[in-house]
Amino acid sequence: MKTAQTIQLLRDYESRNVMFTESDGSWPIVWERANGVHVWDAEGKKYLDLTAAFGVAAAGHANRNVVKAGQKQMAKLLHAMGDVHPHVRKAELAQKLSLLTFERWGQLSQGQSLKAKVKDAPPGATLKTKNSKLKTGKVIFSNSGFEAVESALKTALLATKKRGVIAFAGAYHGLGYGALNATHRKIFSAPFRSQLRTFGHFATFPTQPAELALVEAQIRKIFRREKIGAILVEPIQARGGTNIPPREFLPLLRKLCDEHGALLILDEIYTGFGRTGKWFACEHSGVTPDLICLGKALTGGFPLSACVGRADVMDAAWPASTGEAIHTSTFLGHPVGCAMALAQITELEKLDLPARSAELGDFLLEQLRPLQFEISNRTFQIRVRGRGLMAAVEIHLPNGKPATEIALNAIKGLLHRGYIFLPEGEHGNIISFTPPLTITPPQLSKAVVELKKVLAADEPG
Ligand SMILES: Cc1ncc(COP(=O)(O)O)c(C=O)c1O
């Protein structure tokens, strides 16, 4: 079925709030197939995907080994019984996620303290290392990202008995009725406010070191006024506009949580699995959370998410099951999703994609930075930023207002030329780069050249 017919069917039969269409047919395209860094539309046109489809296709679209693992699992066991009769892939994935997070972080920090000891030790001294048992993680599986956030919120309430949650301006944690309390933009929550129990309190998300003192004061004030069980934060705000906080931000939140008996929940649904140049973005500042939320790139394309918590926190929060799990769902820990996640993680490891993301991210920023002075002009100005393969080009008018129309026109123009990008941020004036981590430097360079052309021409799509 061709593009126009598909779009018409959706117009007729899908809620009209879901899909945005341009009357001139310039948006959207209909995806027919995808492979690696490329997508083909229903008309057979090929595109370079600079979004990895919301960051999901980290190891490339339809990665052969991930698809194979999914197909094999599908043929063998398509569905097990969530919280009742489990299957082996779920057990393997739970262990793998513990190894990748809390157990690895424990090893990293032991390695760091050993390094520091070696540096400070007098020559010839014998070093003693603590052979303390590494902390493990325990997992609650779910389907969408927002559900992983809600698992974390429930865990924090059970563990601390305190209902309040501190989140941040610009945060996006998903749109379920729990997560919505911590998602900042009113466009998502306002229509449902009458049914929402507001337990979210918002502080400024800092992007400059000078803002840290203000943020600390705001958070301390909330802690004084409310019973707060958790701080929930994205280490880099993704949908909020690729907002990168100073490196001292997460250590500050860790300290504030420890002082006040609250849990630190990191939402790494976008930033996890190598997106920012490390396995998880918290590793840039060496902070270990109490709970981490994962989704998107976890499987490379199957709806599976996970909340991984420090085992002692999870055990303190959740009572042992007496036959009726108090938090579960029909498809919890879906066998196909678990098999794909195990294969996806193996691909990320085998291809060393987190390290590749770090290298290519530096390369991409080198390509993007010159745009700041090359094409900024009297009608708009550009700022670029990024970490790993999560980068942004922010466009402003000379008076400082967001240049939404220019950004959206550029994205439509790029789509027309065969490049898929997304706008981010409250005003949609940020063009984001979150390509598959398998993209090559020439492909990135080409995308930047095209972006420069459409911006320089400020041509409509
Ligand atoms: C940081 C973050 N958290 C949570 C979510 C929600 O995930 P989902 O859309 O799978 O519910 C998103 C989605 O973009 C996200 O970027």
XYZ file of C-alpha atoms and ligand atoms in Angstrom:
477
model
C 0.000 0.000 0.000
C 1.385 3.378 -0.941
C 1.945 6.363 1.285
C -1.231 8.336 0.612
C -3.521 5.340 1.183
C -1.806 4.358 4.434
C -2.040 7.871 5.753
C -5.674 8.125 4.771
C -6.493 4.853 6.558
C -4.799 6.132 9.701
C -6.666 9.399 9.419
C -9.892 7.441 9.227
C -9.215 4.817 11.871
C -6.536 5.986 14.330
C -7.090 8.585 17.053
C -6.423 11.889 15.343
C -4.087 12.987 18.128
C -1.440 10.411 17.240
C -0.099 11.299 13.806
C 0.743 14.753 12.531
C 0.368 15.252 8.806
C 1.293 18.180 6.585
C -1.386 19.029 4.031
C 1.258 19.256 1.264
C 2.268 15.619 1.896
C 5.763 16.558 3.116
C 5.245 14.788 6.476
C 5.245 11.950 7.449
C 6.733 9.227 5.283
C 5.524 5.640 5.644
C 8.299 3.280 6.697
C 8.410 0.072 4.658
C 11.661 -1.539 5.854
C 14.900 -0.685 7.593
C 18.372 -2.138 7.756
C 21.511 -0.864 9.472
C 21.477 2.917 9.245
C 18.958 3.040 6.406
C 15.181 3.166 6.107
C 13.119 2.699 2.937
C 9.704 4.273 2.550
C 6.582 2.885 0.896
C 7.606 4.487 -2.411
C 10.988 2.709 -2.324
C 12.997 5.847 -1.439
C 16.060 5.280 0.765
C 16.869 7.439 3.815
C 19.792 7.759 6.214
C 18.336 7.573 9.711
C 19.854 10.073 12.138
C 17.339 9.156 14.872
C 17.820 5.375 15.277
C 14.022 5.551 15.649
C 14.036 7.294 19.054
C 17.443 5.776 19.856
C 16.122 2.207 19.701
C 18.222 0.849 16.815
C 21.560 1.336 18.587
C 23.157 -1.718 16.958
C 21.551 -0.853 13.620
C 18.029 -1.444 12.341
C 17.172 -5.128 12.001
C 20.605 -6.181 13.246
C 20.986 -9.668 11.834
C 21.918 -11.394 15.097
C 19.176 -9.645 17.041
C 16.565 -10.589 14.438
C 17.822 -14.171 14.384
C 17.583 -14.429 18.162
C 14.033 -13.033 18.073
C 12.943 -15.381 15.276
C 14.415 -18.419 16.990
C 12.684 -17.538 20.244
C 9.415 -16.786 18.498
C 9.379 -20.214 16.873
C 10.154 -21.925 20.180
C 8.223 -20.031 22.852
C 6.236 -16.954 21.900
C 4.721 -16.270 25.282
C 5.311 -17.485 28.822
C 3.424 -16.576 31.959
C 4.767 -13.248 33.213
C 4.881 -13.600 36.975
C 3.725 -17.245 37.160
C 5.654 -19.744 35.007
C 8.878 -18.073 33.846
C 11.265 -18.906 31.011
C 15.025 -19.185 30.844
C 15.720 -16.059 28.736
C 14.164 -13.818 31.402
C 16.457 -15.274 34.065
C 19.488 -14.865 31.820
C 18.607 -11.275 30.978
C 17.993 -10.336 34.625
C 21.469 -11.617 35.489
C 23.011 -9.875 32.469
C 21.463 -6.536 33.460
C 22.808 -6.906 37.000
C 26.265 -7.683 35.581
C 26.151 -4.677 33.251
C 25.006 -2.249 35.941
C 25.570 -2.705 39.668
C 28.177 -5.461 39.426
C 30.163 -3.646 36.743
C 29.893 -0.323 38.581
C 31.167 -2.033 41.739
C 34.164 -3.322 39.821
C 34.766 0.069 38.207
C 34.755 1.861 41.557
C 36.986 -0.792 43.147
C 39.327 -0.357 40.190
C 39.282 3.386 40.706
C 39.988 3.199 44.432
C 42.767 0.690 43.769
C 44.274 3.062 41.210
C 44.124 5.906 43.734
C 45.759 3.718 46.371
C 48.534 2.695 43.971
C 49.149 6.361 43.161
C 49.348 7.428 46.817
C 51.240 4.438 48.186
C 54.913 4.811 49.141
C 57.253 2.809 46.893
C 57.388 -0.867 47.843
C 54.240 -0.770 50.020
C 51.941 -3.801 49.895
C 48.434 -2.868 48.964
C 45.448 -4.436 50.642
C 42.234 -4.553 48.643
C 38.837 -4.992 50.179
C 37.429 -8.222 48.903
C 33.958 -6.991 49.662
C 31.116 -8.824 47.935
C 30.063 -6.961 44.806
C 26.578 -5.507 44.966
C 24.135 -7.112 42.567
C 21.020 -5.725 40.934
C 17.473 -7.054 40.790
C 15.096 -6.401 37.930
C 11.446 -5.643 37.315
C 10.659 -6.124 33.632
C 7.928 -4.288 31.767
C 7.012 -3.277 28.221
C 7.342 0.493 27.672
C 9.795 2.995 29.089
C 7.200 4.738 31.224
C 6.379 1.452 32.933
C 10.022 1.048 33.985
C 9.808 4.543 35.499
C 6.618 3.585 37.315
C 8.261 0.412 38.673
C 11.020 2.645 40.054
C 8.521 5.099 41.566
C 6.646 2.262 43.278
C 9.930 0.811 44.553
C 10.921 4.169 46.031
C 7.595 4.535 47.820
C 7.759 1.016 49.238
C 11.398 1.378 50.281
C 11.193 4.819 51.877
C 7.465 5.153 52.753
C 7.762 8.733 51.438
C 5.424 9.754 48.626
C 7.118 12.811 47.120
C 9.411 12.717 44.085
C 11.730 15.463 42.882
C 12.044 15.707 39.106
C 13.337 18.459 36.817
C 12.093 21.129 34.489
C 12.241 19.781 30.947
C 12.086 16.151 32.084
C 10.405 13.492 29.959
C 9.718 10.219 31.752
C 6.778 9.019 29.676
C 3.049 9.476 29.741
C 1.483 6.807 31.974
C -0.526 8.190 34.880
C 2.376 7.612 37.286
C 5.212 8.846 35.087
C 3.147 11.875 34.049
C 3.553 13.308 37.541
C 7.263 13.628 36.844
C 7.123 14.592 33.143
C 7.424 18.336 33.103
C 5.708 19.729 30.022
C 2.138 20.782 30.723
C 1.008 19.851 27.214
C 1.168 16.211 28.335
C -0.259 16.494 31.841
C -2.667 19.451 31.845
C -5.599 17.693 30.095
C -5.454 14.912 32.711
C -4.630 17.000 35.762
C -7.981 16.333 37.450
C -7.132 12.632 37.655
C -3.474 13.009 38.564
C -2.229 12.748 42.101
C 0.569 15.284 42.099
C 3.556 13.814 43.872
C 6.135 15.367 41.529
C 8.028 18.523 42.523
C 10.220 20.206 39.960
C 13.651 21.791 40.300
C 15.695 23.558 37.622
C 17.745 21.258 35.380
C 21.175 22.914 35.325
C 23.176 23.255 32.139
C 25.862 25.571 33.574
C 28.055 25.023 36.661
C 26.878 28.431 37.946
C 23.324 27.053 38.282
C 24.267 24.230 40.661
C 23.995 26.320 43.828
C 20.480 27.435 42.860
C 19.437 23.855 42.105
C 20.845 22.638 45.419
C 18.927 25.363 47.277
C 15.690 24.466 45.442
C 16.055 20.780 46.235
C 16.927 21.380 49.885
C 13.839 23.558 50.182
C 11.610 20.801 48.731
C 13.168 18.262 51.100
C 12.356 20.573 54.044
C 8.734 21.006 52.978
C 7.761 17.552 51.694
C 8.383 13.891 52.418
C 10.544 12.961 49.452
C 11.317 9.324 48.648
C 13.233 9.802 45.392
C 14.967 12.103 42.996
C 14.206 11.041 39.423
C 16.473 12.388 36.714
C 17.723 11.841 33.169
C 21.542 12.106 33.220
C 21.166 14.016 29.945
C 17.689 15.260 29.085
C 16.803 13.751 25.748
C 13.377 14.888 24.603
C 13.814 18.049 26.671
C 16.418 19.167 24.109
C 19.668 17.218 24.665
C 20.353 19.206 27.825
C 23.720 18.251 29.266
C 24.237 19.104 32.944
C 27.612 19.941 34.511
C 29.530 16.827 35.629
C 29.035 17.773 39.292
C 25.231 17.527 38.979
C 24.742 13.787 39.538
C 27.257 13.690 42.443
C 25.260 16.543 44.015
C 22.007 14.592 43.641
C 23.673 11.485 45.069
C 24.795 13.494 48.110
C 21.365 15.086 48.622
C 19.611 11.693 48.393
C 22.037 10.147 50.881
C 21.596 13.027 53.315
C 17.798 12.817 53.181
C 17.215 9.054 52.945
C 15.829 9.271 49.407
C 16.590 7.033 46.438
C 18.352 8.250 43.317
C 16.497 7.000 40.225
C 18.268 7.469 36.906
C 16.106 7.370 33.822
C 18.546 6.027 31.226
C 15.826 4.946 28.842
C 17.322 7.198 26.152
C 20.922 7.510 27.336
C 21.559 3.833 28.144
C 23.405 1.195 26.125
C 26.198 3.346 24.749
C 24.231 6.311 23.430
C 26.436 8.894 25.215
C 29.775 7.117 24.756
C 29.659 4.986 27.918
C 27.432 1.997 28.642
C 25.357 4.294 30.850
C 25.541 8.080 31.034
C 25.979 8.069 34.839
C 29.434 6.613 34.238
C 30.633 10.010 32.986
C 30.438 11.239 36.575
C 31.053 7.957 38.422
C 27.700 8.087 40.212
C 25.882 4.875 41.105
C 22.093 5.204 41.360
C 19.800 3.138 43.558
C 17.533 2.377 40.605
C 18.057 2.675 36.867
C 15.315 2.639 34.207
C 16.082 1.068 30.832
C 14.183 0.687 27.577
C 14.527 1.719 23.920
C 17.950 0.333 22.826
C 17.657 -2.580 25.283
C 16.212 -4.826 22.559
C 16.845 -2.902 19.352
C 13.137 -2.945 18.491
C 10.937 -5.055 20.743
C 8.896 -3.300 23.443
C 10.710 -4.405 26.589
C 11.866 -2.246 29.475
C 13.433 -2.798 32.852
C 13.887 -1.151 36.202
C 17.103 -2.443 37.762
C 17.621 -1.705 41.438
C 20.340 -2.417 43.960
C 19.398 -5.843 45.317
C 19.188 -4.693 48.942
C 16.943 -1.760 47.987
C 14.673 -3.992 45.912
C 14.460 -6.611 48.657
C 13.688 -3.976 51.284
C 10.950 -2.533 49.090
C 9.165 -5.572 47.690
C 7.762 -8.381 49.834
C 8.329 -11.953 48.611
C 5.473 -13.091 46.441
C 2.834 -15.108 48.220
C 1.218 -16.121 44.959
C -0.150 -12.780 43.795
C 2.510 -10.365 42.505
C 1.463 -6.819 43.433
C 3.144 -5.349 40.358
C 3.053 -7.361 37.126
C 1.528 -7.533 33.662
C 0.523 -10.125 31.080
C 3.600 -9.696 28.907
C 6.123 -9.092 31.728
C 9.584 -10.168 30.550
C 8.392 -11.287 27.121
C 10.493 -14.219 25.822
C 11.079 -12.663 22.393
C 12.074 -9.319 23.936
C 14.431 -11.031 26.396
C 16.064 -13.118 23.643
C 16.497 -10.001 21.499
C 17.894 -8.005 24.432
C 20.503 -10.682 25.145
C 21.525 -10.621 21.465
C 21.481 -6.818 21.328
C 23.750 -6.544 24.379
C 26.100 -9.115 22.833
C 26.231 -7.020 19.637
C 26.944 -3.836 21.602
C 29.763 -5.652 23.415
C 31.166 -7.408 20.356
C 31.222 -4.280 18.200
C 32.364 -2.153 21.184
C 29.608 0.298 20.304
C 29.748 2.459 23.473
C 33.401 3.291 22.685
C 32.523 3.841 19.028
C 29.772 6.208 20.139
C 32.318 8.230 22.147
C 34.721 8.480 19.191
C 32.069 9.258 16.601
C 30.445 11.744 18.955
C 33.710 13.725 19.094
C 33.946 13.495 15.310
C 30.360 14.692 14.893
C 30.882 17.676 17.175
C 33.992 18.626 15.197
C 31.838 18.647 12.071
C 28.988 20.548 13.702
C 30.924 23.245 15.576
C 31.936 25.254 12.510
C 28.228 25.660 11.675
C 27.988 27.971 14.689
C 29.837 30.707 12.843
C 29.563 29.528 9.222
C 25.803 29.714 8.882
C 24.630 31.729 11.862
C 23.428 34.931 10.260
C 21.106 37.851 10.747
C 17.998 35.653 10.737
C 19.101 32.881 13.094
C 21.873 31.648 15.338
C 23.111 28.161 16.073
C 24.516 26.434 19.134
C 25.713 22.841 19.129
C 26.334 20.374 21.946
C 26.567 16.640 22.466
C 27.998 13.685 24.277
C 28.689 10.517 22.343
C 26.191 10.017 19.560
C 23.604 12.213 21.244
C 24.069 15.648 19.782
C 21.948 18.706 19.155
C 21.843 21.763 16.945
C 19.804 24.446 18.682
C 18.473 27.307 16.571
C 17.524 30.725 17.929
C 16.377 33.983 16.470
C 18.735 36.938 17.044
C 16.409 38.117 19.857
C 17.029 34.815 21.674
C 13.611 33.335 20.916
C 13.456 29.731 19.664
C 13.555 29.526 15.855
C 10.978 26.751 15.700
C 9.868 27.312 12.132
C 13.412 27.368 10.775
C 14.236 24.115 12.597
C 11.083 22.366 11.426
C 11.565 23.557 7.852
C 15.132 22.244 7.952
C 13.929 18.840 9.210
C 11.340 18.659 6.428
C 13.941 19.754 3.893
C 16.299 17.043 5.124
C 13.572 14.406 4.894
C 12.985 15.458 1.301
C 16.717 14.994 0.642
C 16.739 11.524 2.244
C 17.795 12.220 5.847
C 15.591 11.439 8.859
C 15.913 13.810 11.820
C 13.688 14.734 14.761
C 13.064 18.028 16.515
C 13.478 18.083 20.298
C 12.858 20.513 23.137
C 9.742 22.299 24.294
C 9.777 24.601 21.274
C 10.923 22.079 18.690
C 13.843 24.338 17.744
C 16.494 21.697 18.446
C 17.547 19.300 15.717
C 18.824 16.156 17.377
C 21.292 13.518 16.226
C 20.837 10.055 17.750
C 21.845 7.766 14.865
C 22.518 4.035 15.121
C 25.924 3.637 16.797
C 27.008 1.696 13.714
C 26.930 4.795 11.506
C 30.185 5.669 9.712
C 32.108 8.972 9.752
C 31.404 9.648 6.032
C 27.674 9.137 6.647
C 27.771 11.582 9.571
C 29.724 14.111 7.491
C 27.211 13.849 4.660
C 24.323 14.449 7.043
C 26.064 17.548 8.418
C 26.706 18.881 4.907
C 23.036 18.432 4.041
C 21.957 20.092 7.284
C 24.213 23.009 6.451
C 22.718 23.281 2.974
C 19.100 23.306 4.146
C 19.837 25.778 6.914
C 21.855 28.043 4.662
C 18.975 28.044 2.198
C 16.332 27.993 4.967
C 14.318 26.202 2.409
C 10.917 24.715 3.144
C 10.512 20.950 2.796
C 14.172 9.543 29.117
C 12.892 8.860 28.764
N 12.184 8.260 29.716
C 11.027 7.632 29.455
C 10.523 7.595 28.183
C 9.211 6.896 27.912
O 9.427 5.735 27.208
P 8.201 5.074 26.398
O 7.827 6.031 25.332
O 8.772 3.776 25.887
O 7.109 4.861 27.403
C 11.219 8.232 27.147
C 10.693 8.254 25.763
O 11.121 8.968 24.909
C 12.433 8.891 27.438
O 13.125 9.534 26.498
